[in-house]
Amino acid sequence: MNDNWKFSDLPYTSPDVEALQARYDALTQRAKDAQGPEELLEVVRQRDALQQEVALCQSIAFIRAFHDVTDEFYQRELQETMPRLETLDTQSLSMAIAESPYAAAVDEAFGPQLRRLLTLDQRLHTGGKELQARISQLTAQYQQLVASTKYQVQGETLSGGQLRFALTSTDRERRKAAYDAQQKTAVENGPVMEKLLRELVHARNQLARENGFDSFADYGDLSMQRLGYGRAELDEFCRQVQKYITPLYLQMQEQQRQRLGVETLLPYDRALVFPEGNAVPVATEELPKAARRMYHALSPEAGHFFDEMVRHDLLDVAGSPNKISGMGFCDMLGAPCGMPFIFANCDGTGSDVTVYTHELGHGLQGYLSYRSQPLADYVGLSPDLAEVHSKTMELLTLPYARDFFGPHAPQFLTEHRYDFIKELCAFCSIHTFETWLYEHPDASLSQWAEEFDRTEKVFGRAQNNEPWQQQVLAGCDLFTNTAIYMFPRYVVSYALSIVCAQQLKAAYDADPVDGWARYHALCASGGSKLYAETLAAAGLELPYAPGVVERLARSHPIPSSARRSALYPKEESSCKL
C-alpha cells in the first residue's frame, strides 16, 4: 500500500457474504483440528486478519454513505449489503477457539480477555441472525430519513444542521420558528417514525429472547461488554445522578433564564446560553490548524498522530447538507491502514469544536492501541471505556479554547461546563426510559411519549413544555432522539465517562506529566482488560461506586455569575482574556 495513501483512494468492493462465510468455516475447522498450541494461535492470528478485512469494508461503506446520503450506490450498500454481514456465523469460530483443549495457550499469548470476548460473541449472536440484519436495515432507514429531512423556517428550507444553528439564534422569534418547524416536521413524519421504533423495539426484544435473555435491557447491557456489572449498578448510578446532579442542572437553567432576561425558559430557549449569542468557533477550514497547534503542544506523539490524520485525509468535518447530521463519529480503519477516521458535519456552532476534540480522543486511543495491542479485538473496546478517552480529551483541550474561539473562549468554557452537567442528566434519562420502553413494547405511542416526558422531567429536562403537550404526546421528542433508535443502552456510557474524565483532568491539573502519562497508558491499553481493571490501572474510581457522583457534585458547585467557575478555573486563566 502506498505510504501516501488517502482515504478517497481506498478501493471498495461489495463483500461476498458467502465467500466470507466459507473462510470463517475453514478457520473453524482448523481450530477444531489443531494438533497443538501453535496451530491454534495461528488460527487466532488469521481470524484477526479476517475480522480486520471485514471491518475495513464496513467502515468504508458506512463513511461514504454518511458523507453523502444522496449517493445511491452507498445507500444501497448501507441498507442492503451491510445488514447481510450481520448474518455471518463467526460464533462457531469463537467457540472453537475458546473451547479448544489448547485454549490455555491463547490466554498465555493474549491474556484472558480474548476468550471472554469470544464467549460473549457466542452468547449474544448465535440466535436471531435475520433479526440482527433487520435491525441494521431499520436503523439505516432511520438514518437516511433523518439526514434527508428538511425544515421550513421563516420562508427558508433548512437542513438538520442549519436547524440546530437557527435554534441558537439571538432572535427569539427565529428560535421559536425553528422549534415549531422541528415539531411540525416530526408530527408529519410521525407515522413512519412510530413504525420504525415499534419494529426496532420488537425486533430487539425478540433478538434477546432468541439468545436466552428475558429482557433486551440485560441483553443490550451485555452487548456493551459490561462484564462484572450491569443493570443494578447502572440503575443506581442514574439514581445518584438524579439526586446530586439534577439540582445543579436546574440551577444552571435558572442562571440561563436570568442571563437571557426571559420570564420563562421555554423549549426553544434551551440551546442559547448567552443573550449576545453562543461562542462562535473559527471557520471550519481553520479547525485543523488550531488542532495541530494543540496536539503538538500536548505531546510529540499526539502531534505526530494528528499530522498522520491530515496526511491521509482522515478528517471529514466540513459541513454539508448531504451529510448525515446530528452526529459525529470515529471509526478505526484496520490493516493495512491502521488509522482512525473522523466524521462530523460542522454547523458553525461551538459543538463543532467539542465534537472535533471528542472524536480525536477516540482517534488517539485507536492510534495508540493499534500500535500497542496484538489483536484488533483489543483496539476496539467497550463503550464505557471508549468514551473515557474522548470525554477526557474534551477537558484536556480546554486550555486551548482561545485557538478555537478567539475572544469567544470564555463563553465556550461556560457552555462546556453547562453541557457536561446537561449531558449527565440527559444520558441517564435516556437509559432509564429505555429500560421501561423495552418492558412495555406494546404500549401506545402516547403512553411511550408520556413516560419519556415524565422521565425527562425527573432529570430536570423537558421543563416548561406544557404549551406543546399535544406534540409531546404525539411523540415529537421521541422521534428526534437519535439514541433511542440507533444506540440502545449506549449513551449511559457518556455519563459514566464524564465522571471518569473529571478524575483524570484533576490528576492532570495536579501534575501534567503524570496526568498525561496515565491518559496515554489508558489509551494504549485499549480493551485488553475488564472495565474495572482498566480504570483501576489508571487510578480511577468506578463511577457507579457509592459516593463517587456525590463527591463530584460537591466538588463542582455551580458558580454565581459574579464568581469564577469552580469547574474549569485553570482553563479560564489560561485563555489570558
PDB file of N, CA, C and O in Angstrom, residues 301-357:
ATOM      1  N   GLU A 301       3.982  12.684  20.521  1.00  0.00           N
ATOM      2  CA  GLU A 301       3.258  11.574  19.910  1.00  0.00           C
ATOM      3  C   GLU A 301       1.874  12.003  19.462  1.00  0.00           C
ATOM      4  O   GLU A 301       1.403  11.603  18.386  1.00  0.00           O
ATOM      5  N   ALA A 302       1.216  12.840  20.273  1.00  0.00           N
ATOM      6  CA  ALA A 302      -0.102  13.350  19.876  1.00  0.00           C
ATOM      7  C   ALA A 302       0.024  14.212  18.626  1.00  0.00           C
ATOM      8  O   ALA A 302      -0.838  14.173  17.738  1.00  0.00           O
ATOM      9  N   GLY A 303       1.095  14.990  18.550  1.00  0.00           N
ATOM     10  CA  GLY A 303       1.320  15.810  17.365  1.00  0.00           C
ATOM     11  C   GLY A 303       1.538  14.969  16.120  1.00  0.00           C
ATOM     12  O   GLY A 303       0.996  15.274  15.049  1.00  0.00           O
ATOM     13  N   HIS A 304       2.322  13.899  16.250  1.00  0.00           N
ATOM     14  CA  HIS A 304       2.564  13.014  15.103  1.00  0.00           C
ATOM     15  C   HIS A 304       1.266  12.347  14.667  1.00  0.00           C
ATOM     16  O   HIS A 304       1.004  12.224  13.452  1.00  0.00           O
ATOM     17  N   PHE A 305       0.475  11.923  15.635  1.00  0.00           N
ATOM     18  CA  PHE A 305      -0.829  11.321  15.324  1.00  0.00           C
ATOM     19  C   PHE A 305      -1.670  12.276  14.482  1.00  0.00           C
ATOM     20  O   PHE A 305      -2.228  11.883  13.448  1.00  0.00           O
ATOM     21  N   PHE A 306      -1.753  13.532  14.890  1.00  0.00           N
ATOM     22  CA  PHE A 306      -2.597  14.475  14.149  1.00  0.00           C
ATOM     23  C   PHE A 306      -2.050  14.717  12.750  1.00  0.00           C
ATOM     24  O   PHE A 306      -2.817  14.800  11.779  1.00  0.00           O
ATOM     25  N   ASP A 307      -0.734  14.832  12.629  1.00  0.00           N
ATOM     26  CA  ASP A 307      -0.140  15.040  11.308  1.00  0.00           C
ATOM     27  C   ASP A 307      -0.460  13.874  10.368  1.00  0.00           C
ATOM     28  O   ASP A 307      -0.710  14.073   9.170  1.00  0.00           O
ATOM     29  N   GLU A 308      -0.461  12.658  10.897  1.00  0.00           N
ATOM     30  CA  GLU A 308      -0.797  11.499  10.078  1.00  0.00           C
ATOM     31  C   GLU A 308      -2.268  11.534   9.643  1.00  0.00           C
ATOM     32  O   GLU A 308      -2.608  11.132   8.527  1.00  0.00           O
ATOM     33  N   MET A 309      -3.141  12.018  10.531  1.00  0.00           N
ATOM     34  CA  MET A 309      -4.559  12.142  10.172  1.00  0.00           C
ATOM     35  C   MET A 309      -4.734  13.082   8.984  1.00  0.00           C
ATOM     36  O   MET A 309      -5.492  12.808   8.049  1.00  0.00           O
ATOM     37  N   VAL A 310      -4.004  14.183   9.020  1.00  0.00           N
ATOM     38  CA  VAL A 310      -4.089  15.159   7.933  1.00  0.00           C
ATOM     39  C   VAL A 310      -3.471  14.594   6.660  1.00  0.00           C
ATOM     40  O   VAL A 310      -4.034  14.707   5.563  1.00  0.00           O
ATOM     41  N   ARG A 311      -2.327  13.940   6.809  1.00  0.00           N
ATOM     42  CA  ARG A 311      -1.600  13.431   5.636  1.00  0.00           C
ATOM     43  C   ARG A 311      -2.435  12.420   4.851  1.00  0.00           C
ATOM     44  O   ARG A 311      -2.390  12.391   3.612  1.00  0.00           O
ATOM     45  N   HIS A 312      -3.219  11.628   5.556  1.00  0.00           N
ATOM     46  CA  HIS A 312      -4.016  10.598   4.886  1.00  0.00           C
ATOM     47  C   HIS A 312      -5.466  11.033   4.651  1.00  0.00           C
ATOM     48  O   HIS A 312      -6.292  10.213   4.254  1.00  0.00           O
ATOM     49  N   ASP A 313      -5.747  12.308   4.899  1.00  0.00           N
ATOM     50  CA  ASP A 313      -7.073  12.873   4.606  1.00  0.00           C
ATOM     51  C   ASP A 313      -8.175  12.116   5.367  1.00  0.00           C
ATOM     52  O   ASP A 313      -9.157  11.657   4.789  1.00  0.00           O
ATOM     53  N   LEU A 314      -7.998  12.042   6.697  1.00  0.00           N
ATOM     54  CA  LEU A 314      -8.890  11.252   7.537  1.00  0.00           C
ATOM     55  C   LEU A 314      -9.766  12.114   8.448  1.00  0.00           C
ATOM     56  O   LEU A 314     -10.329  11.611   9.423  1.00  0.00           O
ATOM     57  N   LEU A 315      -9.872  13.412   8.119  1.00  0.00           N
ATOM     58  CA  LEU A 315     -10.704  14.331   8.895  1.00  0.00           C
ATOM     59  C   LEU A 315     -11.798  14.886   7.991  1.00  0.00           C
ATOM     60  O   LEU A 315     -11.580  15.837   7.245  1.00  0.00           O
ATOM     61  N   ASP A 316     -12.960  14.304   8.037  1.00  0.00           N
ATOM     62  CA  ASP A 316     -14.084  14.731   7.200  1.00  0.00           C
ATOM     63  C   ASP A 316     -15.070  15.487   8.084  1.00  0.00           C
ATOM     64  O   ASP A 316     -16.015  14.921   8.624  1.00  0.00           O
ATOM     65  N   VAL A 317     -14.823  16.783   8.264  1.00  0.00           N
ATOM     66  CA  VAL A 317     -15.611  17.549   9.237  1.00  0.00           C
ATOM     67  C   VAL A 317     -16.362  18.730   8.636  1.00  0.00           C
ATOM     68  O   VAL A 317     -17.191  19.348   9.312  1.00  0.00           O
ATOM     69  N   ALA A 318     -16.099  19.076   7.391  1.00  0.00           N
ATOM     70  CA  ALA A 318     -16.759  20.236   6.784  1.00  0.00           C
ATOM     71  C   ALA A 318     -18.267  20.005   6.695  1.00  0.00           C
ATOM     72  O   ALA A 318     -18.735  18.889   6.462  1.00  0.00           O
ATOM     73  N   GLY A 319     -19.033  21.070   6.899  1.00  0.00           N
ATOM     74  CA  GLY A 319     -20.485  20.972   6.845  1.00  0.00           C
ATOM     75  C   GLY A 319     -20.983  20.743   5.427  1.00  0.00           C
ATOM     76  O   GLY A 319     -20.417  21.248   4.463  1.00  0.00           O
ATOM     77  N   SER A 320     -22.049  19.941   5.313  1.00  0.00           N
ATOM     78  CA  SER A 320     -22.666  19.681   4.011  1.00  0.00           C
ATOM     79  C   SER A 320     -24.116  19.288   4.219  1.00  0.00           C
ATOM     80  O   SER A 320     -24.416  18.478   5.099  1.00  0.00           O
ATOM     81  N   PRO A 321     -25.041  19.820   3.413  1.00  0.00           N
ATOM     82  CA  PRO A 321     -26.443  19.421   3.543  1.00  0.00           C
ATOM     83  C   PRO A 321     -26.688  17.975   3.160  1.00  0.00           C
ATOM     84  O   PRO A 321     -27.727  17.411   3.492  1.00  0.00           O
ATOM     85  N   ASN A 322     -25.734  17.360   2.456  1.00  0.00           N
ATOM     86  CA  ASN A 322     -25.894  15.964   2.039  1.00  0.00           C
ATOM     87  C   ASN A 322     -25.318  14.967   3.033  1.00  0.00           C
ATOM     88  O   ASN A 322     -25.456  13.759   2.849  1.00  0.00           O
ATOM     89  N   LYS A 323     -24.643  15.481   4.062  1.00  0.00           N
ATOM     90  CA  LYS A 323     -24.118  14.601   5.101  1.00  0.00           C
ATOM     91  C   LYS A 323     -25.205  14.274   6.109  1.00  0.00           C
ATOM     92  O   LYS A 323     -26.124  15.075   6.327  1.00  0.00           O
ATOM     93  N   ILE A 324     -25.072  13.113   6.772  1.00  0.00           N
ATOM     94  CA  ILE A 324     -25.945  12.853   7.903  1.00  0.00           C
ATOM     95  C   ILE A 324     -25.597  13.860   8.983  1.00  0.00           C
ATOM     96  O   ILE A 324     -24.431  14.196   9.187  1.00  0.00           O
ATOM     97  N   SER A 325     -26.609  14.404   9.643  1.00  0.00           N
ATOM     98  CA  SER A 325     -26.373  15.468  10.615  1.00  0.00           C
ATOM     99  C   SER A 325     -26.702  14.982  12.016  1.00  0.00           C
ATOM    100  O   SER A 325     -27.302  13.937  12.216  1.00  0.00           O
ATOM    101  N   GLY A 326     -26.278  15.775  13.007  1.00  0.00           N
ATOM    102  CA  GLY A 326     -26.614  15.476  14.386  1.00  0.00           C
ATOM    103  C   GLY A 326     -25.720  14.453  15.042  1.00  0.00           C
ATOM    104  O   GLY A 326     -26.015  13.992  16.148  1.00  0.00           O
ATOM    105  N   MET A 327     -24.626  14.091  14.386  1.00  0.00           N
ATOM    106  CA  MET A 327     -23.736  13.109  14.994  1.00  0.00           C
ATOM    107  C   MET A 327     -22.341  13.240  14.406  1.00  0.00           C
ATOM    108  O   MET A 327     -22.141  13.707  13.289  1.00  0.00           O
ATOM    109  N   GLY A 328     -21.360  12.861  15.206  1.00  0.00           N
ATOM    110  CA  GLY A 328     -20.009  12.695  14.730  1.00  0.00           C
ATOM    111  C   GLY A 328     -19.546  11.332  15.181  1.00  0.00           C
ATOM    112  O   GLY A 328     -20.119  10.743  16.099  1.00  0.00           O
ATOM    113  N   PHE A 329     -18.523  10.809  14.544  1.00  0.00           N
ATOM    114  CA  PHE A 329     -18.030   9.511  14.977  1.00  0.00           C
ATOM    115  C   PHE A 329     -16.579   9.339  14.554  1.00  0.00           C
ATOM    116  O   PHE A 329     -16.067  10.061  13.685  1.00  0.00           O
ATOM    117  N   CYS A 330     -15.936   8.376  15.209  1.00  0.00           N
ATOM    118  CA  CYS A 330     -14.596   7.957  14.840  1.00  0.00           C
ATOM    119  C   CYS A 330     -14.651   6.473  14.532  1.00  0.00           C
ATOM    120  O   CYS A 330     -15.213   5.699  15.310  1.00  0.00           O
ATOM    121  N   ASP A 331     -14.112   6.081  13.408  1.00  0.00           N
ATOM    122  CA  ASP A 331     -14.123   4.677  13.015  1.00  0.00           C
ATOM    123  C   ASP A 331     -12.680   4.248  12.753  1.00  0.00           C
ATOM    124  O   ASP A 331     -11.934   4.952  12.071  1.00  0.00           O
ATOM    125  N   MET A 332     -12.303   3.119  13.329  1.00  0.00           N
ATOM    126  CA  MET A 332     -10.930   2.633  13.160  1.00  0.00           C
ATOM    127  C   MET A 332     -10.809   1.849  11.868  1.00  0.00           C
ATOM    128  O   MET A 332     -11.546   0.884  11.640  1.00  0.00           O
ATOM    129  N   LEU A 333      -9.894   2.265  11.011  1.00  0.00           N
ATOM    130  CA  LEU A 333      -9.611   1.558   9.769  1.00  0.00           C
ATOM    131  C   LEU A 333      -8.486   0.578  10.042  1.00  0.00           C
ATOM    132  O   LEU A 333      -7.349   0.973  10.307  1.00  0.00           O
ATOM    133  N   GLY A 334      -8.793  -0.716  10.010  1.00  0.00           N
ATOM    134  CA  GLY A 334      -7.798  -1.736  10.315  1.00  0.00           C
ATOM    135  C   GLY A 334      -6.773  -1.909   9.213  1.00  0.00           C
ATOM    136  O   GLY A 334      -6.646  -1.083   8.301  1.00  0.00           O
ATOM    137  N   ALA A 335      -6.046  -3.008   9.270  1.00  0.00           N
ATOM    138  CA  ALA A 335      -4.992  -3.279   8.288  1.00  0.00           C
ATOM    139  C   ALA A 335      -5.572  -3.254   6.870  1.00  0.00           C
ATOM    140  O   ALA A 335      -6.689  -3.708   6.643  1.00  0.00           O
ATOM    141  N   PRO A 336      -4.830  -2.671   5.941  1.00  0.00           N
ATOM    142  CA  PRO A 336      -3.454  -2.173   6.055  1.00  0.00           C
ATOM    143  C   PRO A 336      -3.344  -0.710   6.474  1.00  0.00           C
ATOM    144  O   PRO A 336      -2.236  -0.174   6.513  1.00  0.00           O
ATOM    145  N   CYS A 337      -4.478  -0.066   6.784  1.00  0.00           N
ATOM    146  CA  CYS A 337      -4.443   1.368   7.092  1.00  0.00           C
ATOM    147  C   CYS A 337      -3.895   1.633   8.492  1.00  0.00           C
ATOM    148  O   CYS A 337      -2.959   2.426   8.670  1.00  0.00           O
ATOM    149  N   GLY A 338      -4.504   1.025   9.495  1.00  0.00           N
ATOM    150  CA  GLY A 338      -4.050   1.213  10.866  1.00  0.00           C
ATOM    151  C   GLY A 338      -4.214   2.622  11.366  1.00  0.00           C
ATOM    152  O   GLY A 338      -3.419   3.122  12.168  1.00  0.00           O
ATOM    153  N   MET A 339      -5.283   3.284  10.918  1.00  0.00           N
ATOM    154  CA  MET A 339      -5.527   4.674  11.300  1.00  0.00           C
ATOM    155  C   MET A 339      -7.025   4.886  11.568  1.00  0.00           C
ATOM    156  O   MET A 339      -7.868   4.211  10.973  1.00  0.00           O
ATOM    157  N   PRO A 340      -7.350   5.850  12.428  1.00  0.00           N
ATOM    158  CA  PRO A 340      -8.760   6.196  12.625  1.00  0.00           C
ATOM    159  C   PRO A 340      -9.250   7.167  11.562  1.00  0.00           C
ATOM    160  O   PRO A 340      -8.453   7.852  10.907  1.00  0.00           O
ATOM    161  N   PHE A 341     -10.558   7.208  11.401  1.00  0.00           N
ATOM    162  CA  PHE A 341     -11.204   8.175  10.505  1.00  0.00           C
ATOM    163  C   PHE A 341     -12.217   8.952  11.342  1.00  0.00           C
ATOM    164  O   PHE A 341     -12.975   8.361  12.114  1.00  0.00           O
ATOM    165  N   ILE A 342     -12.240  10.286  11.165  1.00  0.00           N
ATOM    166  CA  ILE A 342     -13.147  11.121  11.961  1.00  0.00           C
ATOM    167  C   ILE A 342     -14.140  11.820  11.048  1.00  0.00           C
ATOM    168  O   ILE A 342     -13.767  12.445  10.043  1.00  0.00           O
ATOM    169  N   PHE A 343     -15.418  11.699  11.419  1.00  0.00           N
ATOM    170  CA  PHE A 343     -16.521  12.273  10.653  1.00  0.00           C
ATOM    171  C   PHE A 343     -17.282  13.249  11.536  1.00  0.00           C
ATOM    172  O   PHE A 343     -17.546  12.975  12.708  1.00  0.00           O
ATOM    173  N   ALA A 344     -17.632  14.398  10.963  1.00  0.00           N
ATOM    174  CA  ALA A 344     -18.522  15.353  11.623  1.00  0.00           C
ATOM    175  C   ALA A 344     -19.190  16.174  10.535  1.00  0.00           C
ATOM    176  O   ALA A 344     -18.756  16.177   9.381  1.00  0.00           O
ATOM    177  N   ASN A 345     -20.247  16.873  10.905  1.00  0.00           N
ATOM    178  CA  ASN A 345     -20.940  17.760   9.976  1.00  0.00           C
ATOM    179  C   ASN A 345     -21.062  19.118  10.650  1.00  0.00           C
ATOM    180  O   ASN A 345     -22.045  19.412  11.312  1.00  0.00           O
ATOM    181  N   CYS A 346     -20.013  19.919  10.511  1.00  0.00           N
ATOM    182  CA  CYS A 346     -19.935  21.183  11.230  1.00  0.00           C
ATOM    183  C   CYS A 346     -21.067  22.112  10.819  1.00  0.00           C
ATOM    184  O   CYS A 346     -21.397  22.231   9.632  1.00  0.00           O
ATOM    185  N   ASP A 347     -21.658  22.774  11.822  1.00  0.00           N
ATOM    186  CA  ASP A 347     -22.781  23.674  11.545  1.00  0.00           C
ATOM    187  C   ASP A 347     -22.524  25.104  12.029  1.00  0.00           C
ATOM    188  O   ASP A 347     -23.449  25.907  12.101  1.00  0.00           O
ATOM    189  N   GLY A 348     -21.268  25.421  12.408  1.00  0.00           N
ATOM    190  CA  GLY A 348     -20.936  26.779  12.807  1.00  0.00           C
ATOM    191  C   GLY A 348     -21.193  27.082  14.266  1.00  0.00           C
ATOM    192  O   GLY A 348     -21.094  28.241  14.682  1.00  0.00           O
ATOM    193  N   THR A 349     -21.512  26.070  15.070  1.00  0.00           N
ATOM    194  CA  THR A 349     -21.746  26.273  16.497  1.00  0.00           C
ATOM    195  C   THR A 349     -20.557  25.750  17.289  1.00  0.00           C
ATOM    196  O   THR A 349     -19.665  25.093  16.765  1.00  0.00           O
ATOM    197  N   GLY A 350     -20.576  26.050  18.600  1.00  0.00           N
ATOM    198  CA  GLY A 350     -19.497  25.600  19.458  1.00  0.00           C
ATOM    199  C   GLY A 350     -19.365  24.097  19.509  1.00  0.00           C
ATOM    200  O   GLY A 350     -18.279  23.569  19.806  1.00  0.00           O
ATOM    201  N   SER A 351     -20.449  23.383  19.217  1.00  0.00           N
ATOM    202  CA  SER A 351     -20.378  21.925  19.241  1.00  0.00           C
ATOM    203  C   SER A 351     -19.432  21.388  18.176  1.00  0.00           C
ATOM    204  O   SER A 351     -18.955  20.256  18.279  1.00  0.00           O
ATOM    205  N   ASP A 352     -19.140  22.199  17.138  1.00  0.00           N
ATOM    206  CA  ASP A 352     -18.162  21.768  16.136  1.00  0.00           C
ATOM    207  C   ASP A 352     -16.842  21.393  16.803  1.00  0.00           C
ATOM    208  O   ASP A 352     -16.249  20.358  16.508  1.00  0.00           O
ATOM    209  N   VAL A 353     -16.387  22.259  17.713  1.00  0.00           N
ATOM    210  CA  VAL A 353     -15.109  22.035  18.383  1.00  0.00           C
ATOM    211  C   VAL A 353     -15.206  20.885  19.366  1.00  0.00           C
ATOM    212  O   VAL A 353     -14.302  20.042  19.460  1.00  0.00           O
ATOM    213  N   THR A 354     -16.314  20.816  20.110  1.00  0.00           N
ATOM    214  CA  THR A 354     -16.489  19.732  21.072  1.00  0.00           C
ATOM    215  C   THR A 354     -16.498  18.377  20.367  1.00  0.00           C
ATOM    216  O   THR A 354     -15.821  17.432  20.801  1.00  0.00           O
ATOM    217  N   VAL A 355     -17.251  18.285  19.270  1.00  0.00           N
ATOM    218  CA  VAL A 355     -17.292  17.028  18.518  1.00  0.00           C
ATOM    219  C   VAL A 355     -15.916  16.710  17.952  1.00  0.00           C
ATOM    220  O   VAL A 355     -15.452  15.556  18.007  1.00  0.00           O
ATOM    221  N   TYR A 356     -15.250  17.712  17.450  1.00  0.00           N
ATOM    222  CA  TYR A 356     -13.930  17.531  16.835  1.00  0.00           C
ATOM    223  C   TYR A 356     -12.937  16.980  17.849  1.00  0.00           C
ATOM    224  O   TYR A 356     -12.266  15.965  17.602  1.00  0.00           O
ATOM    225  N   THR A 357     -12.838  17.637  19.009  1.00  0.00           N
ATOM    226  CA  THR A 357     -11.875  17.198  20.015  1.00  0.00           C
ATOM    227  C   THR A 357     -12.299  15.860  20.639  1.00  0.00           C
ATOM    228  O   THR A 357     -11.456  15.014  20.948  1.00  0.00           O
TER     229      THR A 357
END
